[in-house]
Each structure stands twice: as structure tokens, then as C-alpha cells.
Short mmCIF file of C-alpha atoms in Angstrom, two decimals:
data_model
loop_
_atom_site.label_atom_id
_atom_site.label_comp_id
_atom_site.label_asym_id
_atom_site.label_seq_id
_atom_site.Cartn_x
_atom_site.Cartn_y
_atom_site.Cartn_z
CA MET A 1 161.53 83.05 146.45
CA ALA A 2 158.73 81.21 148.17
CA ARG A 3 159.78 82.22 151.55
CA ILE A 4 160.01 85.88 150.14
CA MET A 5 156.64 85.82 148.64
CA ASP A 6 155.44 84.66 152.02
CA THR A 7 156.45 87.58 153.90
CA PRO A 8 153.53 89.33 155.96
CA VAL A 9 153.68 92.48 153.65
CA ILE A 10 152.97 90.26 150.52
CA ALA A 11 150.76 87.74 152.01
CA ALA A 12 148.42 90.57 153.26
CA LYS A 13 147.96 91.32 149.58
CA GLN A 14 146.52 87.71 148.72
CA GLY A 15 143.16 87.54 147.46
CA ALA A 16 143.13 91.40 147.71
CA HIS A 17 143.32 92.16 144.23
CA ILE A 18 142.31 90.06 141.20
CA HIS A 19 144.60 89.84 138.43
CA LYS A 20 143.47 91.57 135.19
CA ASN A 21 144.38 90.41 131.68
CA PRO A 22 144.41 92.81 128.70
CA THR A 23 141.00 91.53 127.66
CA PHE A 24 139.30 92.63 130.99
CA VAL A 25 141.43 95.76 131.18
CA GLU A 26 140.50 96.92 127.49
CA GLU A 27 136.68 96.11 128.48
CA GLU A 28 136.89 98.15 131.64
CA ARG A 29 138.07 101.07 129.49
CA ILE A 30 134.62 101.17 128.07
CA ALA A 31 133.31 102.65 131.14
CA ILE A 32 135.72 105.34 131.05
CA GLU A 33 134.98 108.29 133.66
CA LYS A 34 133.59 111.14 131.66
CA PRO A 35 135.90 114.17 131.93
CA LYS A 36 134.93 116.58 134.56
CA ILE A 37 134.16 120.36 133.68
CA THR A 38 137.61 121.34 135.08
CA GLY A 39 139.45 118.85 132.77
CA LYS A 40 137.64 120.24 129.68
CA ILE A 41 138.25 123.78 130.57
CA LEU A 42 141.96 122.86 131.11
CA VAL A 43 142.23 121.20 127.91
CA ILE A 44 140.53 124.01 126.19
CA LEU A 45 142.71 126.43 127.75
CA PHE A 46 145.91 124.27 127.30
CA TYR A 47 145.39 124.35 123.40
CA MET A 48 144.43 128.04 123.51
CA GLN A 49 147.62 128.93 125.46
CA LEU A 50 149.64 126.84 123.16
CA VAL A 51 148.37 128.63 119.95
CA LEU A 52 148.46 132.06 121.53
CA VAL A 53 151.90 131.94 122.95
CA ALA A 54 153.20 130.56 119.74
CA LEU A 55 151.67 133.50 117.84
CA LEU A 56 153.10 136.02 120.54
CA ALA A 57 156.41 134.42 119.86
CA VAL A 58 156.30 134.81 116.14
CA VAL A 59 155.31 138.63 116.53
CA LEU A 60 158.03 138.98 119.08
CA ILE A 61 160.56 137.59 116.61
CA ILE A 62 159.56 140.01 114.02
CA ARG A 63 159.74 142.73 116.11
CA GLY A 64 163.25 141.86 117.33
CA PHE A 65 164.51 141.78 113.88
CA ILE A 66 162.76 145.14 113.08
CA SER A 67 164.14 146.68 116.31
CA SER A 68 167.78 145.37 115.36
CA ARG A 69 167.82 147.62 112.54
CA VAL A 70 167.27 150.60 114.52
CA LYS A 71 170.77 152.18 115.44
CA HIS A 72 170.07 152.99 118.85
CA ARG A 73 169.05 149.73 119.78
CA ASP A 74 171.44 147.44 121.47
CA PHE A 75 170.42 144.33 120.22
CA HIS A 76 172.34 141.94 117.79
CA PRO A 77 170.25 139.10 116.67
CA LEU A 78 173.48 137.20 115.36
CA ASP A 79 174.98 137.30 118.85
CA TRP A 80 171.96 136.02 120.73
CA TYR A 81 169.76 133.51 118.48
CA PRO A 82 172.82 131.11 117.37
CA PRO A 83 173.90 130.42 120.99
CA MET A 84 170.44 130.10 122.27
CA LEU A 85 169.17 127.79 119.40
CA THR A 86 172.28 125.79 119.96
CA ALA A 87 171.47 125.26 123.41
CA VAL A 88 167.75 124.08 122.67
CA GLY A 89 169.39 121.84 119.97
CA LEU A 90 171.76 120.35 122.20
CA SER A 91 169.12 119.89 124.81
CA GLY A 92 167.05 117.63 122.58
CA ILE A 93 169.94 115.55 121.32
CA ALA A 94 171.29 114.97 124.79
CA GLY A 95 168.09 114.19 126.30
CA PHE A 96 167.28 111.71 123.52
CA THR A 97 170.69 110.24 124.08
CA TRP A 98 170.19 109.70 127.65
CA GLN A 99 166.78 108.04 127.02
CA ILE A 100 168.50 105.45 124.90
CA MET A 101 171.09 104.87 127.35
CA ALA A 102 168.38 104.51 130.19
CA GLN A 103 166.37 101.94 128.12
CA CYS A 104 169.76 100.02 126.79
CA ARG A 105 172.30 100.53 129.70
CA PRO A 106 170.30 101.50 132.95
CA SER A 107 173.12 100.99 135.21
CA ASN A 108 175.41 103.30 133.43
CA ALA A 109 172.63 105.81 132.96
CA ILE A 110 171.77 106.05 136.52
CA LYS A 111 175.55 106.33 137.84
CA LEU A 112 176.35 108.87 134.80
CA ALA A 113 172.99 111.17 135.97
CA PHE A 114 174.15 111.16 139.61
CA TRP A 115 177.87 112.08 138.88
CA LEU A 116 177.41 114.32 135.98
CA GLY A 117 174.68 116.32 137.66
CA PRO A 118 176.59 117.96 140.41
CA LEU A 119 179.65 118.42 138.15
CA LEU A 120 177.92 120.13 135.24
CA THR A 121 175.93 122.14 137.67
CA CYS A 122 179.14 123.39 139.21
CA ALA A 123 180.44 124.21 136.06
CA MET A 124 177.46 126.21 135.06
CA GLY A 125 177.80 127.89 138.32
CA VAL A 126 181.42 129.11 137.31
CA LEU A 127 180.48 129.98 134.03
CA LEU A 128 177.65 132.34 135.38
CA ILE A 129 180.28 133.95 138.00
CA CYS A 130 182.59 134.73 134.98
CA THR A 131 179.75 136.75 133.23
CA GLY A 132 180.49 139.38 135.80
CA SER A 133 177.15 140.44 136.35
CA SER A 134 175.27 140.87 139.58
CA SER A 135 172.56 138.33 138.47
CA GLY A 136 175.11 136.12 136.99
CA LEU A 137 176.98 136.21 140.37
CA GLY A 138 173.74 135.09 142.31
CA CYS A 139 172.62 132.38 139.94
CA GLY A 140 176.29 131.11 139.84
CA VAL A 141 176.75 130.98 143.57
CA LEU A 142 173.28 129.25 143.85
CA SER A 143 174.29 126.69 141.35
CA ILE A 144 177.52 125.82 143.14
CA PHE A 145 175.65 125.30 146.26
CA VAL A 146 173.13 123.12 144.48
CA SER A 147 175.78 121.15 143.06
CA VAL A 148 177.20 120.63 146.66
CA VAL A 149 173.92 119.35 147.75
CA GLN A 150 173.68 117.10 144.80
CA SER A 151 177.01 115.48 145.54
CA LEU A 152 175.94 115.08 149.11
CA TYR A 153 172.50 113.31 147.83
CA ALA A 154 174.41 111.25 145.14
CA CYS A 155 176.83 109.75 147.85
CA TRP A 156 173.77 109.04 150.40
CA ALA A 157 171.86 107.34 147.60
CA SER A 158 174.68 105.51 146.26
CA PRO A 159 173.59 102.17 148.29
CA ARG A 160 170.29 102.03 146.11
CA PHE A 161 171.76 102.31 142.97
CA GLU A 162 171.96 98.51 142.38
CA HIS A 163 168.14 98.28 143.37
CA ALA A 164 167.20 101.17 140.96
CA THR A 165 169.19 99.68 138.31
CA ALA A 166 167.50 96.36 138.61
CA VAL A 167 163.92 97.93 138.82
CA LEU A 168 164.70 100.13 135.80
CA ALA A 169 165.90 97.08 133.66
CA VAL A 170 163.19 94.66 134.47
CA SER A 171 160.52 97.44 133.98
CA ILE A 172 161.48 98.50 130.42
CA GLY A 173 161.52 95.12 128.96
CA SER A 174 162.76 93.92 125.73
CA GLN A 175 160.59 95.82 123.28
CA ARG A 176 162.28 99.24 122.96
CA LEU A 177 162.19 100.22 119.43
CA LYS A 178 158.77 101.70 119.09
CA SER A 179 159.14 103.86 122.52
CA ILE A 180 162.55 104.98 121.15
CA LEU A 181 160.91 106.12 118.08
CA LEU A 182 157.81 107.71 119.48
CA THR A 183 160.00 109.48 122.00
CA GLY A 184 162.32 110.70 119.08
CA VAL A 185 159.28 112.16 117.21
CA VAL A 186 158.00 113.87 120.33
CA MET A 187 161.57 115.21 120.92
CA VAL A 188 161.75 116.57 117.65
CA ILE A 189 158.37 118.33 117.79
CA SER A 190 159.26 119.82 121.25
CA VAL A 191 162.89 121.15 119.99
CA GLY A 192 161.05 122.94 117.44
CA TYR A 193 158.45 124.42 119.52
CA CYS A 194 161.04 125.58 122.17
CA GLY A 195 163.01 126.91 119.49
CA VAL A 196 160.14 129.32 118.49
CA LEU A 197 159.44 130.21 122.15
CA VAL A 198 163.12 131.10 122.94
CA SER A 199 163.36 133.05 119.64
CA GLY A 200 160.34 135.06 120.79
CA ILE A 201 162.19 135.74 124.22
CA GLY A 202 164.78 137.09 122.08
CA GLY A 203 162.56 139.31 120.27
CA ALA A 204 161.17 140.55 123.90
CA THR A 205 164.99 141.06 124.85
CA SER A 206 165.52 143.48 122.14
CA THR A 207 163.33 146.20 123.84
CA GLY A 208 163.57 145.08 127.57
CA THR A 209 160.36 147.13 128.67
CA GLN A 210 158.38 146.12 131.37
CA ILE A 211 155.74 144.37 129.34
CA ASP A 212 158.42 142.55 127.56
CA ARG A 213 159.59 140.98 130.90
CA VAL A 214 155.91 140.01 131.43
CA GLN A 215 155.73 138.74 128.01
CA ILE A 216 158.94 136.77 128.84
CA ALA A 217 157.50 135.28 131.97
CA VAL A 218 154.46 134.28 130.16
CA ILE A 219 156.40 132.40 127.41
CA LEU A 220 158.45 130.66 130.17
CA LEU A 221 155.45 129.79 132.06
CA SER A 222 153.52 128.37 129.01
CA MET A 223 156.98 126.26 128.00
CA SER A 224 157.10 124.72 131.31
CA TRP A 225 153.21 123.56 131.41
CA THR A 226 153.40 122.61 127.70
CA LEU A 227 156.34 120.48 128.28
CA GLN A 228 154.82 119.15 131.18
CA VAL A 229 151.76 117.87 129.41
CA ILE A 230 153.95 116.36 126.67
CA ARG A 231 155.80 114.48 129.20
CA ASN A 232 152.94 113.25 130.85
CA VAL A 233 151.37 112.11 127.69
CA LEU A 234 154.21 110.03 127.22
CA GLN A 235 153.91 108.93 130.74
CA VAL A 236 150.37 107.73 130.45
CA THR A 237 150.99 105.91 127.05
CA GLY A 238 154.21 104.21 128.44
CA SER A 239 152.18 103.40 131.77
CA ARG A 240 149.47 101.58 129.81
CA VAL A 241 151.55 99.78 127.29
CA ARG A 242 153.96 98.24 130.15
CA HIS A 243 150.98 97.77 132.42
CA VAL A 244 149.18 95.74 129.96
CA ASN A 245 152.70 93.89 129.29
CA PHE A 246 153.16 93.00 132.88
CA SER A 247 149.47 91.76 133.08
CA SER A 248 149.41 89.60 130.10
CA GLY A 249 153.24 88.51 130.03
CA ASP A 250 153.27 89.37 126.39
CA GLU A 251 155.65 92.10 125.44
CA THR A 252 154.03 92.93 122.14
CA ASP A 253 150.34 92.97 123.28
CA MET A 254 149.66 96.60 123.42
CA ASP A 255 150.27 98.81 120.37
CA THR A 256 152.19 101.80 121.34
CA CYS A 257 150.67 104.17 118.72
CA THR A 258 147.13 102.97 119.79
CA ALA A 259 147.91 103.82 123.16
CA PHE A 260 149.27 107.33 122.21
CA LYS A 261 146.33 108.23 120.24
CA ASP A 262 143.86 107.15 123.20
CA VAL A 263 145.68 109.39 125.41
CA PHE A 264 144.36 112.51 123.32
CA ARG A 265 141.09 111.15 122.70
CA HIS A 266 140.14 110.07 126.65
CA SER A 267 142.75 111.25 128.88
CA MET A 268 144.01 114.91 127.99
CA GLY A 269 141.89 116.26 130.79
CA SER A 270 143.47 114.34 133.38
CA VAL A 271 147.05 114.90 131.71
CA CYS A 272 146.31 118.55 131.93
CA THR A 273 145.17 118.76 135.54
CA GLY A 274 148.02 116.41 136.46
CA SER A 275 150.64 118.38 134.75
CA ILE A 276 149.78 121.21 137.32
CA LEU A 277 148.94 119.32 140.38
CA VAL A 278 151.68 116.53 140.46
CA PRO A 279 154.88 118.96 140.38
CA ILE A 280 153.21 121.13 143.03
CA VAL A 281 152.46 118.03 145.17
CA THR A 282 155.90 116.53 144.42
CA LEU A 283 157.46 119.82 145.49
CA ILE A 284 155.59 120.14 148.86
CA ARG A 285 156.29 116.21 149.60
CA GLY A 286 159.95 116.68 148.69
CA SER A 287 160.42 119.67 150.63
CA ALA A 288 158.50 118.21 153.88
CA ARG A 289 160.89 115.26 153.63
CA ALA A 290 163.91 117.58 153.41
CA VAL A 291 162.68 119.65 156.44
CA ASN A 292 161.64 116.46 158.45
CA LEU A 293 165.53 115.29 157.98
CA ILE A 294 167.01 118.38 158.79
CA ALA A 295 164.83 119.47 162.01
CA GLY A 296 165.03 115.89 163.44
CA ASP A 297 163.45 115.45 166.92
CA SER A 298 165.61 117.79 169.03
CA ASP A 299 163.38 120.86 169.21
CA GLU A 300 159.63 120.03 170.43
CA PHE A 301 158.28 123.04 168.60
CA LEU A 302 160.04 122.60 165.46
CA PHE A 303 159.27 118.85 165.32
CA SER A 304 155.55 119.48 165.89
CA CYS A 305 155.56 121.89 162.88
CA THR A 306 157.36 119.66 160.66
CA ASP A 307 155.33 116.79 161.56
CA CYS A 308 152.13 118.86 160.64
CA TYR A 309 153.77 119.89 157.42
CA SER A 310 154.58 116.17 156.62
CA GLY A 311 151.04 115.18 157.34
CA VAL A 312 149.73 117.72 154.95
CA ALA A 313 152.31 116.59 152.33
CA SER A 314 151.34 112.81 153.09
CA ARG A 315 147.55 113.80 152.56
CA LEU A 316 148.48 115.82 149.18
CA VAL A 317 150.23 112.88 147.60
CA THR A 318 147.05 110.81 147.86
CA CYS A 319 145.41 113.49 145.61
CA ALA A 320 148.11 113.90 143.02
CA ASN A 321 151.29 111.47 142.37
CA ARG A 322 152.92 110.19 139.32
CA TRP A 323 151.77 106.69 139.97
CA GLY A 324 148.19 107.70 139.33
CA PHE A 325 149.14 108.30 135.48
CA VAL A 326 149.22 104.49 135.40
CA HIS A 327 145.43 104.11 136.16
CA VAL A 328 144.76 107.23 133.93
CA GLY A 329 146.01 105.35 130.98
CA VAL A 330 144.89 101.93 131.78
CA TYR A 331 141.26 102.50 133.24
CA GLY A 332 140.34 105.97 132.22
CA LYS A 333 140.40 107.44 135.42
CA GLY A 334 140.57 111.12 136.63
CA ILE A 335 144.10 111.76 137.97
CA VAL A 336 142.67 112.55 141.47
CA ARG A 337 140.85 109.13 141.84
CA ALA A 338 143.73 107.34 140.01
CA SER A 339 146.23 108.78 142.58
CA SER A 340 144.14 108.13 145.36
CA ASP A 341 143.47 104.35 144.28
CA THR A 342 147.20 103.58 143.34
CA TRP A 343 148.23 105.20 146.59
CA GLU A 344 145.73 103.18 148.77
CA MET A 345 147.16 100.01 147.06
CA PHE A 346 150.66 100.75 147.93
CA ARG A 347 149.54 101.60 151.56
CA THR A 348 147.32 98.57 151.83
CA GLY A 349 150.22 96.32 150.45
CA GLY A 350 152.85 97.79 152.64
CA MET A 351 154.76 99.27 149.78
CA GLU A 352 155.16 102.75 150.95
CA ALA A 353 158.58 102.33 152.23
CA LEU A 354 159.62 100.81 148.95
CA ILE A 355 157.95 103.80 146.92
CA ASP A 356 159.70 106.36 149.15
CA SER A 357 162.85 104.85 148.67
CA ASP A 358 162.80 104.37 144.87
CA LEU A 359 165.36 106.53 143.12
CA THR A 360 163.54 106.65 139.82
CA SER A 361 162.16 110.20 140.33
CA SER A 362 165.71 111.46 141.70
CA PHE A 363 167.48 109.74 138.70
CA CYS A 364 165.04 111.70 136.28
CA PHE A 365 165.59 114.78 138.27
CA PHE A 366 169.64 114.44 137.95
CA CYS A 367 169.14 113.69 134.16
CA GLY A 368 167.07 116.93 133.79
CA VAL A 369 169.66 119.06 135.75
CA ALA A 370 172.75 117.45 133.76
CA VAL A 371 171.03 118.15 130.42
CA GLY A 372 170.08 121.71 131.59
CA ALA A 373 173.49 122.54 132.68
CA LEU A 374 175.09 121.03 129.54
CA SER A 375 172.67 123.09 127.46
CA ALA A 376 173.54 126.32 129.40
CA LEU A 377 177.16 125.77 129.17
CA ALA A 378 177.01 125.36 125.37
CA GLY A 379 175.03 128.38 125.01
CA GLY A 380 176.63 130.36 127.83
CA SER A 381 179.98 129.56 126.78
CA TRP A 382 179.36 130.93 123.26
CA ALA A 383 177.52 133.99 124.42
CA LEU A 384 180.44 134.89 126.78
CA VAL A 385 182.73 135.03 123.61
CA VAL A 386 180.60 137.04 121.37
CA HIS A 387 178.46 139.02 123.60
CA LYS A 388 179.12 138.81 127.26
CA ASP A 389 176.01 140.89 128.22
CA TYR A 390 173.64 137.95 126.84
CA ALA A 391 175.84 135.24 128.72
CA THR A 392 173.64 135.21 131.82
CA GLU A 393 170.06 135.13 130.59
CA ILE A 394 171.16 132.59 127.75
CA CYS A 395 172.32 130.34 130.47
CA VAL A 396 169.26 130.59 132.41
CA TYR A 397 167.15 129.93 129.57
CA GLY A 398 169.18 127.23 128.44
CA PHE A 399 169.14 125.56 131.65
CA LEU A 400 165.22 125.54 131.53
CA VAL A 401 164.91 124.49 128.25
CA GLY A 402 167.33 121.68 128.82
CA TYR A 403 165.84 120.45 132.12
CA PHE A 404 162.19 120.19 130.77
CA MET A 405 163.36 118.70 127.38
CA SER A 406 165.14 116.23 129.53
CA ARG A 407 162.30 115.33 131.59
CA VAL A 408 160.09 114.75 128.43
CA SER A 409 162.89 112.48 127.00
CA ILE A 410 163.18 110.24 130.00
CA ALA A 411 159.39 110.12 130.64
CA TRP A 412 158.93 106.66 129.16
CA PRO A 413 161.58 105.00 131.54
CA GLN A 414 159.90 106.57 134.39
CA ALA A 415 156.56 105.19 133.26
CA CYS A 416 157.90 101.77 132.84
CA VAL A 417 158.87 101.85 136.40
CA SER A 418 155.43 103.41 137.63
CA ALA A 419 153.56 100.69 135.65
CA TYR A 420 155.95 97.91 137.19
CA HIS A 421 155.05 99.07 140.76
CA VAL A 422 151.32 99.19 140.19
CA ALA A 423 151.04 96.06 138.48
CA PHE A 424 152.91 94.67 141.16
CA ALA A 425 150.44 95.98 143.84
CA GLU A 426 147.53 94.77 141.94
CA ASN A 427 148.79 91.18 141.82
CA PRO A 428 152.20 90.52 143.64
CA GLN A 429 151.51 86.75 143.50
CA SER A 430 151.46 86.67 139.60
CA ALA A 431 154.40 84.54 138.35
CA ARG A 432 155.32 86.99 135.92
CA PHE A 433 156.98 88.99 138.52
CA ASP A 434 160.62 88.24 139.76
CA ALA A 435 161.91 88.74 143.14
CA THR A 436 163.20 92.18 142.73
CA ILE A 437 160.16 93.81 144.69
CA PRO A 438 159.88 91.18 147.23
CA VAL A 439 163.75 91.14 148.17
CA ARG A 440 163.89 94.78 148.49
CA LEU A 441 160.74 94.74 150.64
CA GLU A 442 161.95 92.11 152.80
CA LYS A 443 165.37 94.18 153.09
CA LEU A 444 163.51 97.39 154.02
CA TYR A 445 161.51 95.83 156.90
CA ARG A 446 164.55 94.02 158.01
CA ASN A 447 166.18 97.27 158.56
CA GLN A 448 163.25 98.76 160.16
CA ALA A 449 163.01 95.95 162.66
#
């Protein structure tokens, strides 16, 4: 252990960061950054769209039932709502179950996500093709292609499962009850909210005009942003709780409910901003890495283009990344400054390769895909039996709801891993950390040598 901690990477960090105990952390929160005008506007906009879209959904629900009574309208509520609401309910149950498994049996959760994700996605693709519609055929072929890509990635990433399991296990800790209860309450609220929105989509489907399609798009956009915000509220809460735990060494030092309330009091601007920026930056960075792998260095022009794109992605990740949510929760920083500070710590400490090889984001993505596909299969299969014309759209909506609901449910374990990495970067010499990260760093640098 001593030899590992004396590697150049870790030694460079000696004296660079002063360990902050919980008292100092709480004192530092007194000097919380004042929310910028952009953050304030986004918070107001978030709550406004939350209320307005919910009201729109209620109006569409009422209109849908009224329209169904008109004889020439080809909309059957009893064939549309039960399959769709079943998919929503199942997404909440499956997501919550996966979150419990991730906290209690991390090894099983990781393996299950990486193998069930491709299988369920392929099954969803077959179901979509069976609907017989052109849109179903297109979505089905795409789903099968994605399942193949997922399978290849799972095989490629399998050597890292052991480290991912170790990090997840040590990050979550032993005090799980409060986090599970909090996530459960949030999931119930999210299921109810999504149920209202998809019911509104059903009402819009009853007439199917151009304005209805716009309304459906608005509802889906609102739902995705809202669930992203809910997810990141849990992310900030969990990051703060676990960061304080790692800093103090006391598993019961930070109250979960207090941390949760403080997010709404002080950090909603950063959460709303990050909920827009982080997914965009993550998508750009992920695509840049994929293009870089495909392009290689065989073609000079293509290599220069991919290198430029990768450079842009690398610059953007310093402005918005999920590790920044740790400093948002702990120190009350804005998301851009928090992301910049955390990434600079990783860079200074030689941890970039470790962060890039971390499977937590991939694990959460595969969880989302698996739950989304499961929800789509449940709702789509039912619709295929009772009303074939509804099967494709119920599959698509079920997948979207299931994906986002799963990301909400798995936010706490992901937050724990983020807090673990950031806390280690701040004070790698702390005796409270085991050899998980140092051993991994040594292995990575040995492979690069």
C-alpha cells in the first residue's frame, strides 16, 4: 500500500490539497455563490414549465375522453391508457429494484445491466418490427443495431467490471436505508408525474393534428428536462452526503434530508443549468471518443478532423460534467466553476485516465436502456394484442419513460462514485481511502508505459 501511494501520480498531489473535515465544509458553505441571473431565470422557467405542461396534459386528457365519445374518432382510451400506464408503473418498479440491487449487490447489478441491456433492446426491436408499421420497422431495425453495439461494448468493457464493482461497493458505504427511502419517495412522485404526462400524450393522440404533434413534442421535452433535474437533485444530495462521509470518516455525519432540502434552497440554479449542459457535453464527448476510435490514424485529414473534434470535447468537459455536482452540493458553487475545479483536480492529480476508464456512466446508461426496453416490451406487447396501431408509439413512449426513470433511480449510486473520486482527488493521502484507486492508477500507468 505504501509503495502504491508513493507513485509519481499520487506523490504529485502531496500538499496540493488540504483535507477538509465536515466542520470546515459547512463553514465554507456559508460563502455560497450567489445564483447568477441565468440560473435564476432557468429555475423560474423550470417551475413554470412544470406547472404549465401538467395543466396542458390534464386538458388533453379531458379532451381525449371527450373525443373518444364521438363516433367518427378512432381513439379507444381503454386500449391506449392501460398499456401505457402499465409501462410507466413498471419503469418505476424496475428502476427502484435496480437501485436497491446496485446498493446491496453491486457486482450482480453491473453484470445484469451489461447483459440484459442488449438482450432487452434486441427483444424490443423484434416487437417493433412485429407491429407491421413503417415507423415500427425503422425503430426496430435501429434497436437491433443498437443492441449489437451494446453487446460489443459489454464484451470490450468486461475486464473493467471488477474495478467498477469495487468502486461502487466502497463508494456507497454501509448506511443505505435513508438513501433508499428518499429515492423511493422521489420515484413514486416521478411515476405519478410521468403518468399524467403520458396520459396527456394519449389525449393528443386522439385527434392527431399538427398542433397535437407539437404538443406531444413539448410534453416529451418537458418530461426529459424535469426528470433530468430530479435526477441531478438526487445527484447533488448524494454527492454532498458521501463527500462529507469520506472527509470525516463517519457514515452518519451528514443528514440526508438536510442535504436534500439545501439543494432546493441554494443549488437549484446550478441543477437546472447542469441538467441542460451536462447531457449535451456528455453526448459530444462520447461521440468524439467513438469517432476517434473508428477513425484511428490511417487517414491524415480524417485524423486531423477527429483530433479537432476531440479537442473541442475535451474543452467542453471542463465547463460541464457530472463530477461538478459534487462541488455544487458541498461548496455551493455554480455548475461551470464546479466542473472546472473538479476536472482541474483530476488533471493535476493524473486521474484523467482513471476517470475516462470509469464504467459508472456506462453502467447507468445500460440500466436506463434495460429498464426502458422492459417498459416498452410490457406496454408494447399489451398494445399489440388489443390494438396493433398503438403498439409502436406506446413502445417508444414506454422506452423513453423507462430510460429516464431508471436514470433517476440510479442517480444516488452514481453520486456516491462521483463523491468518492472527488474526495480522493482532494486528499489522496487520507487514511480513510483504501487501495482501490491507487492500485487502478498504477495499473493504468503500467499499461501506458
